[in-house]
């Protein structure tokens, strides 16, 4: 087994009520100049917007939840695509019955309350490039 130690720093944020979750994570990452990182969020949203990647059609299929939901778990990473900060996150949302739905986090998920722990990785570059096989922008490692 082989591993690499990467130095980093953890930043903690309370994300603002009423803001878009994906945009708020991007702002947080840019605020601490994180060009590479991983993050975890728990909290609640006023409404949710997720998607599922249809692998044969190479298209994201969206699903909307126009209701308050818990953020059971949201994890993701920070990287760069064509020089721009890119936030890639997946989220599990729970409704009032405890039922969970999950997928790729999309724009349009509105924060009720959200606690973000962001681990900024130092000394590594995480960039993405388009991959023909999957139709996705994957890490160029
Ligand atoms: Zn995804």
GROMACS .gro file of C-alpha atoms and ligand atoms in nm:
model
  142
    1UNK     CA    1   0.000   0.000   0.000
    2UNK     CA    2   0.121   0.347  -0.084
    3UNK     CA    3   0.010   0.681   0.057
    4UNK     CA    4   0.110   1.043   0.037
    5UNK     CA    5   0.093   1.296   0.320
    6UNK     CA    6  -0.048   1.630   0.205
    7UNK     CA    7  -0.035   1.926   0.445
    8UNK     CA    8  -0.351   2.129   0.493
    9UNK     CA    9  -0.559   2.354   0.713
   10UNK     CA   10  -0.920   2.321   0.828
   11UNK     CA   11  -1.152   2.621   0.807
   12UNK     CA   12  -1.496   2.632   0.968
   13UNK     CA   13  -1.785   2.837   0.828
   14UNK     CA   14  -2.146   2.910   0.912
   15UNK     CA   15  -2.297   2.952   0.566
   16UNK     CA   16  -2.552   3.232   0.520
   17UNK     CA   17  -2.929   3.177   0.544
   18UNK     CA   18  -3.109   3.210   0.211
   19UNK     CA   19  -2.802   3.173  -0.009
   20UNK     CA   20  -2.736   2.913  -0.272
   21UNK     CA   21  -2.542   2.624  -0.113
   22UNK     CA   22  -2.310   2.554  -0.407
   23UNK     CA   23  -2.229   2.925  -0.452
   24UNK     CA   24  -2.168   2.969  -0.078
   25UNK     CA   25  -1.915   2.683  -0.074
   26UNK     CA   26  -1.737   2.837  -0.373
   27UNK     CA   27  -1.723   3.176  -0.197
   28UNK     CA   28  -1.585   3.009   0.117
   29UNK     CA   29  -1.316   2.827  -0.082
   30UNK     CA   30  -1.217   3.145  -0.265
   31UNK     CA   31  -1.211   3.343   0.062
   32UNK     CA   32  -0.940   3.115   0.203
   33UNK     CA   33  -0.773   3.077  -0.139
   34UNK     CA   34  -0.830   2.702  -0.146
   35UNK     CA   35  -0.729   2.576  -0.490
   36UNK     CA   36  -0.756   2.215  -0.377
   37UNK     CA   37  -0.959   2.078  -0.091
   38UNK     CA   38  -1.228   1.856   0.051
   39UNK     CA   39  -1.530   1.952   0.259
   40UNK     CA   40  -1.817   1.829   0.474
   41UNK     CA   41  -2.148   2.001   0.544
   42UNK     CA   42  -2.443   1.927   0.769
   43UNK     CA   43  -2.747   2.146   0.824
   44UNK     CA   44  -3.078   2.208   0.651
   45UNK     CA   45  -3.207   2.354   0.327
   46UNK     CA   46  -3.525   2.542   0.236
   47UNK     CA   47  -3.535   2.359  -0.094
   48UNK     CA   48  -3.309   2.121  -0.278
   49UNK     CA   49  -3.190   2.065  -0.631
   50UNK     CA   50  -2.997   1.749  -0.714
   51UNK     CA   51  -2.920   1.545  -1.021
   52UNK     CA   52  -2.836   1.196  -1.134
   53UNK     CA   53  -2.585   1.136  -1.414
   54UNK     CA   54  -2.734   0.918  -1.684
   55UNK     CA   55  -2.422   0.731  -1.797
   56UNK     CA   56  -2.553   0.612  -2.135
   57UNK     CA   57  -2.690   0.951  -2.238
   58UNK     CA   58  -2.408   1.140  -2.063
   59UNK     CA   59  -2.658   1.388  -1.922
   60UNK     CA   60  -2.753   1.506  -1.574
   61UNK     CA   61  -3.119   1.443  -1.492
   62UNK     CA   62  -3.245   1.688  -1.231
   63UNK     CA   63  -3.474   1.640  -0.935
   64UNK     CA   64  -3.622   1.926  -0.730
   65UNK     CA   65  -3.752   1.930  -0.374
   66UNK     CA   66  -3.960   2.238  -0.302
   67UNK     CA   67  -3.970   2.180   0.073
   68UNK     CA   68  -3.749   2.206   0.382
   69UNK     CA   69  -3.505   1.916   0.417
   70UNK     CA   70  -3.217   1.812   0.638
   71UNK     CA   71  -2.867   1.797   0.496
   72UNK     CA   72  -2.787   1.448   0.623
   73UNK     CA   73  -2.451   1.462   0.455
   74UNK     CA   74  -2.285   1.669   0.190
   75UNK     CA   75  -1.930   1.597   0.087
   76UNK     CA   76  -1.725   1.724  -0.199
   77UNK     CA   77  -1.404   1.866  -0.328
   78UNK     CA   78  -1.251   2.186  -0.454
   79UNK     CA   79  -1.050   2.190  -0.774
   80UNK     CA   80  -0.985   2.406  -1.081
   81UNK     CA   81  -1.140   2.381  -1.425
   82UNK     CA   82  -0.991   2.616  -1.688
   83UNK     CA   83  -0.860   2.840  -1.410
   84UNK     CA   84  -1.199   2.867  -1.236
   85UNK     CA   85  -1.274   2.726  -0.890
   86UNK     CA   86  -1.496   2.422  -0.930
   87UNK     CA   87  -1.699   2.279  -0.644
   88UNK     CA   88  -1.807   1.918  -0.689
   89UNK     CA   89  -2.045   1.798  -0.420
   90UNK     CA   90  -2.286   1.516  -0.350
   91UNK     CA   91  -2.565   1.552  -0.100
   92UNK     CA   92  -2.808   1.332   0.092
   93UNK     CA   93  -3.127   1.517   0.187
   94UNK     CA   94  -3.380   1.385   0.438
   95UNK     CA   95  -3.751   1.472   0.449
   96UNK     CA   96  -3.976   1.493   0.757
   97UNK     CA   97  -4.048   1.120   0.749
   98UNK     CA   98  -3.677   1.042   0.754
   99UNK     CA   99  -3.669   0.930   0.395
  100UNK     CA  100  -3.346   1.018   0.216
  101UNK     CA  101  -3.277   1.129  -0.138
  102UNK     CA  102  -2.939   1.195  -0.280
  103UNK     CA  103  -2.741   1.300  -0.578
  104UNK     CA  104  -2.507   1.548  -0.735
  105UNK     CA  105  -2.557   1.888  -0.572
  106UNK     CA  106  -2.697   2.147  -0.813
  107UNK     CA  107  -2.742   2.521  -0.811
  108UNK     CA  108  -3.081   2.612  -0.663
  109UNK     CA  109  -3.034   2.441  -0.326
  110UNK     CA  110  -3.113   2.714  -0.076
  111UNK     CA  111  -2.956   2.722   0.271
  112UNK     CA  112  -3.161   2.728   0.589
  113UNK     CA  113  -2.857   2.659   0.806
  114UNK     CA  114  -2.530   2.499   0.708
  115UNK     CA  115  -2.207   2.415   0.888
  116UNK     CA  116  -1.907   2.374   0.663
  117UNK     CA  117  -1.570   2.223   0.748
  118UNK     CA  118  -1.330   2.287   0.463
  119UNK     CA  119  -0.991   2.120   0.450
  120UNK     CA  120  -0.765   2.328   0.228
  121UNK     CA  121  -0.490   2.112   0.080
  122UNK     CA  122  -0.155   2.275   0.037
  123UNK     CA  123   0.120   2.197  -0.208
  124UNK     CA  124  -0.096   2.010  -0.458
  125UNK     CA  125  -0.282   2.116  -0.770
  126UNK     CA  126  -0.619   1.963  -0.847
  127UNK     CA  127  -0.720   2.042  -1.201
  128UNK     CA  128  -0.988   1.891  -1.421
  129UNK     CA  129  -1.013   1.812  -1.788
  130UNK     CA  130  -1.287   1.680  -2.010
  131UNK     CA  131  -1.296   1.301  -2.037
  132UNK     CA  132  -1.447   1.160  -2.356
  133UNK     CA  133  -1.527   0.817  -2.214
  134UNK     CA  134  -1.751   0.947  -1.935
  135UNK     CA  135  -1.846   1.290  -2.069
  136UNK     CA  136  -1.734   1.439  -1.737
  137UNK     CA  137  -1.465   1.684  -1.628
  138UNK     CA  138  -1.238   1.451  -1.431
  139UNK     CA  139  -0.916   1.506  -1.237
  140UNK     CA  140  -0.609   1.535  -1.456
  141UNK     CA  141  -0.376   1.340  -1.229
  142LIG    ZN1  142  -2.115   1.457  -0.907
   0.00000   0.00000   0.00000
